[in-house]
PDB file of C-alpha atoms in Angstrom:
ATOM      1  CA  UNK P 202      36.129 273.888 -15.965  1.00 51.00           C
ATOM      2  CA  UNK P 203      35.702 275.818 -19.020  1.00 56.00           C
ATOM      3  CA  UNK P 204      32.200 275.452 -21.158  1.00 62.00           C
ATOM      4  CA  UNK P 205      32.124 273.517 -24.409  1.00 59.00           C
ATOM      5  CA  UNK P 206      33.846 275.122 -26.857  1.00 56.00           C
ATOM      6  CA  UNK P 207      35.465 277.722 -24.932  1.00 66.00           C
ATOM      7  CA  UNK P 208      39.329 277.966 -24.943  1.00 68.00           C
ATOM      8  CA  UNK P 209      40.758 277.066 -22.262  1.00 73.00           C
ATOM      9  CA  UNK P 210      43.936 278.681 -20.334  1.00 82.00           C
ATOM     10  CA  UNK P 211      46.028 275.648 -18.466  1.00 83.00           C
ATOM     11  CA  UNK P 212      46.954 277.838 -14.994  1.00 88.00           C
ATOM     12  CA  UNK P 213      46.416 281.143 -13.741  1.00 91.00           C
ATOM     13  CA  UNK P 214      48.788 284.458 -14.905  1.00 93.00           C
ATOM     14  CA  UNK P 215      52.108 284.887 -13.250  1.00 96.00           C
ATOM     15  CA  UNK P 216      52.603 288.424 -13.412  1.00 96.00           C
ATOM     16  CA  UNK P 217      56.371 287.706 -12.605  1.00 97.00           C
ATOM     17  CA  UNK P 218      57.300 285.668 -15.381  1.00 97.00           C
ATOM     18  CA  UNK P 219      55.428 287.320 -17.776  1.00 97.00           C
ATOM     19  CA  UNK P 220      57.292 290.494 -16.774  1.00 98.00           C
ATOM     20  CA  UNK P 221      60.261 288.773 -17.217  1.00 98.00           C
ATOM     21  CA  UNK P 222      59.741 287.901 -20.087  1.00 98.00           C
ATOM     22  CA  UNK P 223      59.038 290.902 -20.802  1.00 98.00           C
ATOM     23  CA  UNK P 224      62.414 292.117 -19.953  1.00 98.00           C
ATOM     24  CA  UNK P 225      64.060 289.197 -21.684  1.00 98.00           C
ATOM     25  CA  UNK P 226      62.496 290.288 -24.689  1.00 97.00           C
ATOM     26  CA  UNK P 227      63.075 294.207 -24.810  1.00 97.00           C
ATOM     27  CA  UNK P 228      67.009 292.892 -24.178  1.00 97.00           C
ATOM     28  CA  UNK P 229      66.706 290.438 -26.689  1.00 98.00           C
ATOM     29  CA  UNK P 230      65.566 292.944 -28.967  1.00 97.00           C
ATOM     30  CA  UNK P 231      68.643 295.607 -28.100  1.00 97.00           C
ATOM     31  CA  UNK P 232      66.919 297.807 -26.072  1.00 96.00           C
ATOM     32  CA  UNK P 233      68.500 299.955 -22.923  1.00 96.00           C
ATOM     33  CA  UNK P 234      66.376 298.606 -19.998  1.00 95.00           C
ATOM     34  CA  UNK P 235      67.830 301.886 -17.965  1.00 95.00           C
ATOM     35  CA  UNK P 236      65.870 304.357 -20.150  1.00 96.00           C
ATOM     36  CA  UNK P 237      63.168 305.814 -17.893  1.00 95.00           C
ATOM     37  CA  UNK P 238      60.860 304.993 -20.346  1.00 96.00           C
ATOM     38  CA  UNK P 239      60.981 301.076 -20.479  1.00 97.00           C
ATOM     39  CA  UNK P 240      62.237 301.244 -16.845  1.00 95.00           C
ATOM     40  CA  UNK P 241      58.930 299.918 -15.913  1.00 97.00           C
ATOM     41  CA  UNK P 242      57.802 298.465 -18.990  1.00 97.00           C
ATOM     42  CA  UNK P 243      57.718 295.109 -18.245  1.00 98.00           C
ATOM     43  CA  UNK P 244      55.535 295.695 -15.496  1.00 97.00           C
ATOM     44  CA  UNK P 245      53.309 297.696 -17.329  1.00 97.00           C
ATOM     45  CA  UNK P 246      52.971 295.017 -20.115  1.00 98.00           C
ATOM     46  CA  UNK P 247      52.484 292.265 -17.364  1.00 98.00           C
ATOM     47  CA  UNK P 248      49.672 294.421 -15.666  1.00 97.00           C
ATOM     48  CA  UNK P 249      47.718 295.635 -19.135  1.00 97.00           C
ATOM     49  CA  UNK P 250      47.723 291.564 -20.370  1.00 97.00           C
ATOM     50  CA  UNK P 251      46.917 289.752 -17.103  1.00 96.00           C
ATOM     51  CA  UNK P 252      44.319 292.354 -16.651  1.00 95.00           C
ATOM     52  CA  UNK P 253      42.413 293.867 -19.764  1.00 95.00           C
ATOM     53  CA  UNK P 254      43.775 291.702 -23.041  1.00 96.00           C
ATOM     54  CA  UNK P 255      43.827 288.141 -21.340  1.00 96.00           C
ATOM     55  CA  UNK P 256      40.989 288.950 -18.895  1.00 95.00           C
ATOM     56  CA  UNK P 257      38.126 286.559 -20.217  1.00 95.00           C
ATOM     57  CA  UNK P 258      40.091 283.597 -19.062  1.00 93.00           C
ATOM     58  CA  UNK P 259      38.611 284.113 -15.645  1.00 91.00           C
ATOM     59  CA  UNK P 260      34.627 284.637 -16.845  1.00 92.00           C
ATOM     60  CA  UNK P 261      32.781 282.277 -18.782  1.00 91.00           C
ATOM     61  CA  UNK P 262      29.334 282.385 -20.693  1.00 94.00           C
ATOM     62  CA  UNK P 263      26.928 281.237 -18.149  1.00 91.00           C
ATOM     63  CA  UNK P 264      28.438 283.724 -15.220  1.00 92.00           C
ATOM     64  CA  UNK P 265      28.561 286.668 -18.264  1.00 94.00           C
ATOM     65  CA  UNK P 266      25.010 286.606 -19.705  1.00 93.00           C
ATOM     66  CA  UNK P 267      23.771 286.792 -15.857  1.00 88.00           C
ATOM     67  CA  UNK P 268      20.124 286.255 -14.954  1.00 85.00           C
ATOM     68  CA  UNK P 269      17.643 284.655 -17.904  1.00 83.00           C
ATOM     69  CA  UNK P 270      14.562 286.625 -18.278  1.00 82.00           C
ATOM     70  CA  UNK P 271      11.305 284.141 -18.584  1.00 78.00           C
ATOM     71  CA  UNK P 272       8.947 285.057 -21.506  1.00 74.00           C
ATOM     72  CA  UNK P 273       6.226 283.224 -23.201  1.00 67.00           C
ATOM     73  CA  UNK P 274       7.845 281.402 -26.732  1.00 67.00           C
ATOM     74  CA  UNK P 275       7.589 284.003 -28.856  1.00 62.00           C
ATOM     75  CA  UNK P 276       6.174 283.448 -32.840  1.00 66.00           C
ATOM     76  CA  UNK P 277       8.237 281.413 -34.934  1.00 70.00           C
ATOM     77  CA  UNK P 278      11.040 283.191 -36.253  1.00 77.00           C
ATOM     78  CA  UNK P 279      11.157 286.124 -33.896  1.00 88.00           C
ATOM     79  CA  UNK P 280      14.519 287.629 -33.856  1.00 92.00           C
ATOM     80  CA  UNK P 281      16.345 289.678 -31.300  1.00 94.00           C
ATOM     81  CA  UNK P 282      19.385 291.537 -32.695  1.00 96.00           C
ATOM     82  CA  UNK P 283      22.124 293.555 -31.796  1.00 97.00           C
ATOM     83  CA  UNK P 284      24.610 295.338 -33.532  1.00 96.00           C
ATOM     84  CA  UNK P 285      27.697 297.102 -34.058  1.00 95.00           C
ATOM     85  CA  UNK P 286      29.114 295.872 -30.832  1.00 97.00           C
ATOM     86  CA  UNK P 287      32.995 297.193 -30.716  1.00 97.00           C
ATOM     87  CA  UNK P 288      35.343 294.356 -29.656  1.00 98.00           C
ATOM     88  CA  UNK P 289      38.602 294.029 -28.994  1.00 97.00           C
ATOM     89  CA  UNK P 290      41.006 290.694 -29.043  1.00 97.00           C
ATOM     90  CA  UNK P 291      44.563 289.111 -29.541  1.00 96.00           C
ATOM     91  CA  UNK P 292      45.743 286.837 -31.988  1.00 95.00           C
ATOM     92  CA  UNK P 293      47.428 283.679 -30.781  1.00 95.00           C
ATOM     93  CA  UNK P 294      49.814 283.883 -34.093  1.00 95.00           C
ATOM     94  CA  UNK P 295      52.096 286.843 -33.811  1.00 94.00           C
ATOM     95  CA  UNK P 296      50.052 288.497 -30.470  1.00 95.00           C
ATOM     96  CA  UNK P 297      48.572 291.350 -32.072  1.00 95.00           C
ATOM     97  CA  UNK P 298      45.818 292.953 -31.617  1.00 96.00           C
ATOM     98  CA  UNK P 299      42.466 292.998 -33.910  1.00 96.00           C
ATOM     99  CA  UNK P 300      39.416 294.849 -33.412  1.00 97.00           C
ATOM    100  CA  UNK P 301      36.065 296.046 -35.092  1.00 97.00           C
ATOM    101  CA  UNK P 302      32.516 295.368 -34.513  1.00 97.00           C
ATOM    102  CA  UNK P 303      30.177 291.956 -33.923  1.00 98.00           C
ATOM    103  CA  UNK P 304      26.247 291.842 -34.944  1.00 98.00           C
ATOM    104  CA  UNK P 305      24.675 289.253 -33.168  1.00 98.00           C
ATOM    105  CA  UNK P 306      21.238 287.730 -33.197  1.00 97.00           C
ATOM    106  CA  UNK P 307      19.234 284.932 -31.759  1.00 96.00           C
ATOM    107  CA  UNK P 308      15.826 283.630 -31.959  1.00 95.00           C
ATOM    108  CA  UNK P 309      14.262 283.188 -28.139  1.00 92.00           C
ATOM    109  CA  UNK P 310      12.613 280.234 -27.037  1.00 89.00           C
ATOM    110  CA  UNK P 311      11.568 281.407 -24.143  1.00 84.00           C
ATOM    111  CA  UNK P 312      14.739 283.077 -22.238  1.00 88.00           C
ATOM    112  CA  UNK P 313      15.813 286.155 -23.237  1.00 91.00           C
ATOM    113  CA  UNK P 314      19.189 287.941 -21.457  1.00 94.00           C
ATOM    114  CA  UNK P 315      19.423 292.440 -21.421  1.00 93.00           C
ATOM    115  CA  UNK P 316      21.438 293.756 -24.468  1.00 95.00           C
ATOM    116  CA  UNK P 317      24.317 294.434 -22.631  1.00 95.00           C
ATOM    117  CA  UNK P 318      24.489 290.638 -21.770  1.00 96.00           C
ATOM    118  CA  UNK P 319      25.724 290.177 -25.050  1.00 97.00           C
ATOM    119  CA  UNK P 320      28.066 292.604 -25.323  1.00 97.00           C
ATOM    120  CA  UNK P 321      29.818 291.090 -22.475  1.00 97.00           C
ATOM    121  CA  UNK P 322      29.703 288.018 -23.572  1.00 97.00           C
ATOM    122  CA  UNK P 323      31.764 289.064 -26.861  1.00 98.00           C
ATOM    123  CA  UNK P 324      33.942 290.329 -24.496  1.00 97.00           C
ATOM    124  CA  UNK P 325      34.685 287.718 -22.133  1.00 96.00           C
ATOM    125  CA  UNK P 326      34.996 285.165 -24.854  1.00 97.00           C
ATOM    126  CA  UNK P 327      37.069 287.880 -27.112  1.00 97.00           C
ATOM    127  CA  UNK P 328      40.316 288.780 -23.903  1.00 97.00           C
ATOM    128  CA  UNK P 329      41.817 285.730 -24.925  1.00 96.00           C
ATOM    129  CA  UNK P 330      44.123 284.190 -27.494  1.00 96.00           C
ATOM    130  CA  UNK P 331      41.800 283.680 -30.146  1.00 96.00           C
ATOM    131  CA  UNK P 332      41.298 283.346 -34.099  1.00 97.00           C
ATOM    132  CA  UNK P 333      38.743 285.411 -35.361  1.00 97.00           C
ATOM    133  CA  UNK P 334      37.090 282.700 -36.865  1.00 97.00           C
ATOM    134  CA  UNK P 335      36.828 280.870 -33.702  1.00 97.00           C
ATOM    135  CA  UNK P 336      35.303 283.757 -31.765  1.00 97.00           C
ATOM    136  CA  UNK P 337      32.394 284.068 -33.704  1.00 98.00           C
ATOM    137  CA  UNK P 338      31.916 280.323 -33.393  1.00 97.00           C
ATOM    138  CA  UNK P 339      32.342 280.179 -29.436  1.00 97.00           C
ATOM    139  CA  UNK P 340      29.844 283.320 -29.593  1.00 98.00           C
ATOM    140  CA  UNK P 341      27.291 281.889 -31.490  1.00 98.00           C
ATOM    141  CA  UNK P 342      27.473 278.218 -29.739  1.00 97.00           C
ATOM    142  CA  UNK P 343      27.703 279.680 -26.311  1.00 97.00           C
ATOM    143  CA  UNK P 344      24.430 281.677 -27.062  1.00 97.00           C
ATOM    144  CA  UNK P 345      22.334 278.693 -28.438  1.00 96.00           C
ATOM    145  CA  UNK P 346      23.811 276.453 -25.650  1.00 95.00           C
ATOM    146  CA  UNK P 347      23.170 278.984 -22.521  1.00 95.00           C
ATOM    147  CA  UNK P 348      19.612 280.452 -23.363  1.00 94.00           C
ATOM    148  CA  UNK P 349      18.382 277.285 -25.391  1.00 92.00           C
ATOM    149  CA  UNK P 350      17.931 279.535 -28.250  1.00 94.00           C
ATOM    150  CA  UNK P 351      16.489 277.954 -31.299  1.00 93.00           C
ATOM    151  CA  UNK P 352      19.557 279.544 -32.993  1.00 96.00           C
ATOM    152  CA  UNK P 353      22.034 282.108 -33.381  1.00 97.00           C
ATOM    153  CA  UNK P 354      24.385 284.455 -35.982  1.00 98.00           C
ATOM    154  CA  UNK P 355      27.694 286.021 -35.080  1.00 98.00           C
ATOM    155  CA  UNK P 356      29.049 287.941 -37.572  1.00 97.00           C
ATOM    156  CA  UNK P 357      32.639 289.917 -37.316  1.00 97.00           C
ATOM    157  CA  UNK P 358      33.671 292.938 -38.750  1.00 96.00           C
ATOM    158  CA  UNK P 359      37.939 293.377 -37.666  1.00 96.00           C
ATOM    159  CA  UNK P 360      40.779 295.077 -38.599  1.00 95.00           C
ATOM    160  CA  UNK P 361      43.684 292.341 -38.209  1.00 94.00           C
ATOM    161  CA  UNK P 362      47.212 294.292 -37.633  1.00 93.00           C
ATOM    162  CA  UNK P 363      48.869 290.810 -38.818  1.00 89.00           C
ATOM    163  CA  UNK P 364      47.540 292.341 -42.012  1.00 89.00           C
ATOM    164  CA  UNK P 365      47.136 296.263 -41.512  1.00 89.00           C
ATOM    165  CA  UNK P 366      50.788 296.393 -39.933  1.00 91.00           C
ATOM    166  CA  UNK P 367      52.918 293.802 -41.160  1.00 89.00           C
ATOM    167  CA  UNK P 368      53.099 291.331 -43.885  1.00 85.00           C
ATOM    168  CA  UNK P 369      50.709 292.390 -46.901  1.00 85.00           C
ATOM    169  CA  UNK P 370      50.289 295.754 -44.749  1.00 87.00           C
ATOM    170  CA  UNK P 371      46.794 296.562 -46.464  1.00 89.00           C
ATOM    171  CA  UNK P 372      45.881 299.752 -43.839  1.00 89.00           C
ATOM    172  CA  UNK P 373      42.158 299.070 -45.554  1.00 88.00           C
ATOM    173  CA  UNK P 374      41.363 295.547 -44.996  1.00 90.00           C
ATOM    174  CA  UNK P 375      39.056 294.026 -42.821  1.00 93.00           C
ATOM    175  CA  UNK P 376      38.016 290.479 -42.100  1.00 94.00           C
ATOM    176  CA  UNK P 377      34.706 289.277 -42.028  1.00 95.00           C
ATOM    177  CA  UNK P 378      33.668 285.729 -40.065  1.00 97.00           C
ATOM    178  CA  UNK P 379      30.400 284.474 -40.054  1.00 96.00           C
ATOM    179  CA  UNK P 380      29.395 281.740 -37.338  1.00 98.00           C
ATOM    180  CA  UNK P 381      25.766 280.306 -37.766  1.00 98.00           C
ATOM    181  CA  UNK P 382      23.888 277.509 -35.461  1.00 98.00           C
ATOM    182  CA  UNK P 383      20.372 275.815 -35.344  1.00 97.00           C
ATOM    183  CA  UNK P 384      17.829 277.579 -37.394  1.00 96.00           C
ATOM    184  CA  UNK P 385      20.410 280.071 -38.830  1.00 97.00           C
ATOM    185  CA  UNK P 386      22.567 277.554 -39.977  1.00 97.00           C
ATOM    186  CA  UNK P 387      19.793 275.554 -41.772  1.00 97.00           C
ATOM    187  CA  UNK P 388      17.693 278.176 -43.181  1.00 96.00           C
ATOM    188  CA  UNK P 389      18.820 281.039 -45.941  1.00 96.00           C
ATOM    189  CA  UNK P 390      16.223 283.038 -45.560  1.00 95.00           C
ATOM    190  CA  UNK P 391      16.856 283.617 -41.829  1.00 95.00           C
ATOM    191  CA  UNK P 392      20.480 284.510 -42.465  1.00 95.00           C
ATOM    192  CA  UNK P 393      19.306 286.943 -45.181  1.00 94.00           C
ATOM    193  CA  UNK P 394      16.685 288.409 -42.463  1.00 94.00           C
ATOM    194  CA  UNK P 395      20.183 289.031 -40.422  1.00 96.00           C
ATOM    195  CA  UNK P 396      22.197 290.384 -42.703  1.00 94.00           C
ATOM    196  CA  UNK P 397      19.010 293.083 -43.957  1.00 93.00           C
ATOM    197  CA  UNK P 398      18.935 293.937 -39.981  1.00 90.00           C
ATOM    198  CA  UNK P 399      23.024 294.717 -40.200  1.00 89.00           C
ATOM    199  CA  UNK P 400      22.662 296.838 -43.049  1.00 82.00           C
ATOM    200  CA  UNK P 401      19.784 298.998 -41.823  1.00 53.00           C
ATOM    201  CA  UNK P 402      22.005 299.463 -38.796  1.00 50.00           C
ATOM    202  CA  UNK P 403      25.068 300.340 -40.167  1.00 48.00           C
TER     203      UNK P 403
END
């Protein structure tokens, strides 16, 4: 069963049909399916979504952030950030790609995962069909929920090709989402303190 708040996929892939489909497509769309080119494409396409773009439908938070490290409760209003985290995901609108970079932070209260934790978990919860907007949410919510954090900020920096390659094709635009929880969400001054940390990063 997939956590709270995390999107849920219905049955595992079936590499045949969605090669298929593939093929259906690429005909649909005119294309000679005996070029040696797109011989194999549908194949290709099946293999590169089941296993890299759709991928985080098999993981979910708890298995991703691993191992909790026990520490004392640190001061009030400690903060543990990380930033510039490159991401990749699809969205579920016209099934194009967006990527950029997440900052995230959280304030400890008393587990604490490695750095890379949370890079994976931006990951697993980004290989899915997913709105920017609600990434940064399910990131956020799964980090309060799985280390009992007294709070946590997601922000994401993306370039949407709906945007950069079709429609209003703006090759310079970028989308930022914001998702904020406990503390964060209640106090300004803490979201300030995470947006300073962001900028001295970047």
């Amino acid at each position: 069963m997939p956590a709270p708040g995390e999107t849920p996929r219905i049955r595992p892939p079936d590499r045949e049909k969605m090669a298929e489909g593939v093929r259906l497509f690429l005909e649909g769309c005119g294309v000679d399916l005996s070029d040696p080119n797109v011989r194999e494409t549908p194949e290709r396409v099946a293999r590169a979504w089941a296993e890299e773009f759709l991928d985080g439908y098999d993981k979910n938070a708890r298995e991703v952030l691993g191992d909790f490290y026990e520490e004392r409760k640190p001061a009030a209003d400690e903060m543990v950030v990380v930033t510039s985290i490159d991401f990749q995901s699809m969205c579920p609108h016209h099934l194009l790609p967006y990527r950029g970079v997440a900052h995230v932070a959280y304030l400890p209260s008393g587990r604490i995962v490695g750095f890379s934790r949370l890079a994976r978990l931006v990951d697993a919860l980004g290989h899915r069909l997913i709105l920017q907007e609600t990434l940064a949410r399910e990131v956020a919510e799964a980090i309060r929920r799985e280390l009992d954090s007294d709070g946590a900020a997601v922000l994401l920096e993306a370039e949407q090709t709906c945007m950069t390659l079709r429609g209003e094709r703006r090759a310079q635009a970028r989308a930022l989402t914001e998702a904020f929880t406990g503390a964060f969400a209640e106090r300004a001054d803490l979201r300030e303190r995470f947006v300073r940390r962001i900028g001295v990063a970047r």
